Amino acid sequence: MSAKDSKAELSTITYDRDKIEEKVGSIYEAIVIMGKRAEQINAEIRSELHNKLDEFAVHNSTLEEVFENREQIEISKHYEKLPKPTSIAIREWLDGEVYFRHTDERN
């Protein structure tokens, strides 16, 4: 799911703790899983943003002052308006879209 298509909340809301922990039985384990997913989403968004902004990069070896153009500003504003990675991860978790597995701890 793309961050642009996410139906995640843009502001802070309170979630039902029972719904969050029902898949794994522990609120702490659910938070760890959602946290790892949020890190993945953040890395995807950051990579996408850097790729788009690299199109406008000036690769000079001089120390001239570089002015941002309007396209760079609009792209940055668009990414600022997206839901936060944590909100997206919580929405994916509640919608059952997050895959997780337990590793064997008997090594």
Short mmCIF file of C-alpha atoms in Angstrom, two decimals:
data_model
loop_
_atom_site.label_atom_id
_atom_site.label_comp_id
_atom_site.label_asym_id
_atom_site.label_seq_id
_atom_site.Cartn_x
_atom_site.Cartn_y
_atom_site.Cartn_z
CA MET A 1 0.00 0.00 0.00
CA SER A 2 1.30 3.41 -0.90
CA ALA A 3 1.46 6.15 1.71
CA LYS A 4 -0.43 8.35 -0.73
CA ASP A 5 -3.34 5.91 -0.82
CA SER A 6 -3.45 5.32 2.92
CA LYS A 7 -6.57 6.06 4.89
CA ALA A 8 -4.50 6.63 8.03
CA GLU A 9 -5.31 9.45 10.41
CA LEU A 10 -3.54 12.77 9.91
CA SER A 11 -3.87 13.72 13.56
CA THR A 12 -3.51 11.89 16.86
CA ILE A 13 -6.42 9.70 17.92
CA THR A 14 -7.04 7.12 20.63
CA TYR A 15 -7.18 3.48 19.51
CA ASP A 16 -8.93 0.56 21.19
CA ARG A 17 -6.21 -1.37 23.01
CA ASP A 18 -8.12 -4.66 22.71
CA LYS A 19 -8.22 -4.40 18.91
CA ILE A 20 -4.50 -3.71 18.75
CA GLU A 21 -3.46 -6.64 20.92
CA GLU A 22 -6.02 -9.23 19.77
CA LYS A 23 -3.80 -10.68 17.00
CA VAL A 24 -0.80 -11.40 19.22
CA GLY A 25 -2.18 -11.28 22.74
CA SER A 26 0.28 -8.66 23.97
CA ILE A 27 0.11 -4.92 23.50
CA TYR A 28 3.90 -4.74 23.72
CA GLU A 29 4.44 -7.26 20.95
CA ALA A 30 1.89 -5.46 18.76
CA ILE A 31 3.69 -2.15 19.34
CA VAL A 32 7.04 -3.67 18.36
CA ILE A 33 5.55 -5.10 15.16
CA MET A 34 3.87 -1.80 14.27
CA GLY A 35 7.08 0.07 15.08
CA LYS A 36 9.12 -2.09 12.72
CA ARG A 37 6.51 -1.61 9.99
CA ALA A 38 6.60 2.17 10.57
CA GLU A 39 10.38 2.10 10.08
CA GLN A 40 9.89 0.28 6.75
CA ILE A 41 7.27 2.79 5.62
CA ASN A 42 9.50 5.71 6.64
CA ALA A 43 12.42 4.28 4.65
CA GLU A 44 10.17 3.85 1.57
CA ILE A 45 8.85 7.41 1.81
CA ARG A 46 12.32 8.88 2.39
CA SER A 47 13.76 6.97 -0.56
CA GLU A 48 10.93 8.09 -2.84
CA LEU A 49 11.30 11.72 -1.76
CA HIS A 50 15.08 11.71 -2.26
CA ASN A 51 14.68 10.18 -5.72
CA LYS A 52 12.23 12.90 -6.73
CA LEU A 53 14.38 15.69 -5.32
CA ASP A 54 17.53 14.29 -6.96
CA GLU A 55 15.99 15.14 -10.33
CA PHE A 56 16.45 18.81 -9.40
CA ALA A 57 19.89 18.49 -7.82
CA VAL A 58 22.72 20.58 -9.15
CA HIS A 59 25.97 18.65 -9.17
CA ASN A 60 28.55 21.43 -9.31
CA SER A 61 31.86 21.39 -7.55
CA THR A 62 31.60 25.12 -6.82
CA LEU A 63 30.14 26.62 -3.69
CA GLU A 64 27.57 28.73 -5.46
CA GLU A 65 24.36 29.39 -3.66
CA VAL A 66 21.64 27.06 -4.91
CA PHE A 67 18.07 28.26 -4.92
CA GLU A 68 15.20 25.82 -4.60
CA ASN A 69 12.78 25.94 -7.44
CA ARG A 70 9.02 25.82 -7.17
CA GLU A 71 8.77 22.12 -8.09
CA GLN A 72 11.04 21.13 -5.20
CA ILE A 73 8.95 23.16 -2.79
CA GLU A 74 5.69 21.62 -4.03
CA ILE A 75 7.10 18.09 -3.76
CA SER A 76 8.29 18.76 -0.21
CA LYS A 77 4.91 20.23 0.78
CA HIS A 78 3.14 17.19 -0.65
CA TYR A 79 5.24 14.81 1.46
CA GLU A 80 4.73 16.93 4.57
CA LYS A 81 0.96 16.53 4.22
CA LEU A 82 1.08 12.72 4.12
CA PRO A 83 0.08 10.74 7.20
CA LYS A 84 2.95 9.87 9.51
CA PRO A 85 4.52 6.41 9.07
CA THR A 86 3.34 5.39 12.54
CA SER A 87 -0.28 6.23 11.65
CA ILE A 88 0.01 4.25 8.43
CA ALA A 89 1.50 1.27 10.29
CA ILE A 90 -1.31 1.32 12.88
CA ARG A 91 -3.97 1.49 10.15
CA GLU A 92 -2.35 -1.42 8.29
CA TRP A 93 -2.18 -3.42 11.54
CA LEU A 94 -5.84 -2.83 12.35
CA ASP A 95 -6.84 -3.70 8.77
CA GLY A 96 -4.87 -6.97 8.93
CA GLU A 97 -2.41 -5.96 6.20
CA VAL A 98 0.80 -6.50 8.20
CA TYR A 99 2.59 -9.83 7.84
CA PHE A 100 4.63 -10.94 10.82
CA ARG A 101 6.07 -14.21 12.07
CA HIS A 102 7.74 -15.47 15.19
CA THR A 103 11.27 -16.71 14.81
CA ASP A 104 12.36 -19.91 16.53
CA GLU A 105 13.92 -18.92 19.84
CA ARG A 106 15.48 -22.33 20.57
CA ASN A 107 18.83 -21.71 18.82
#
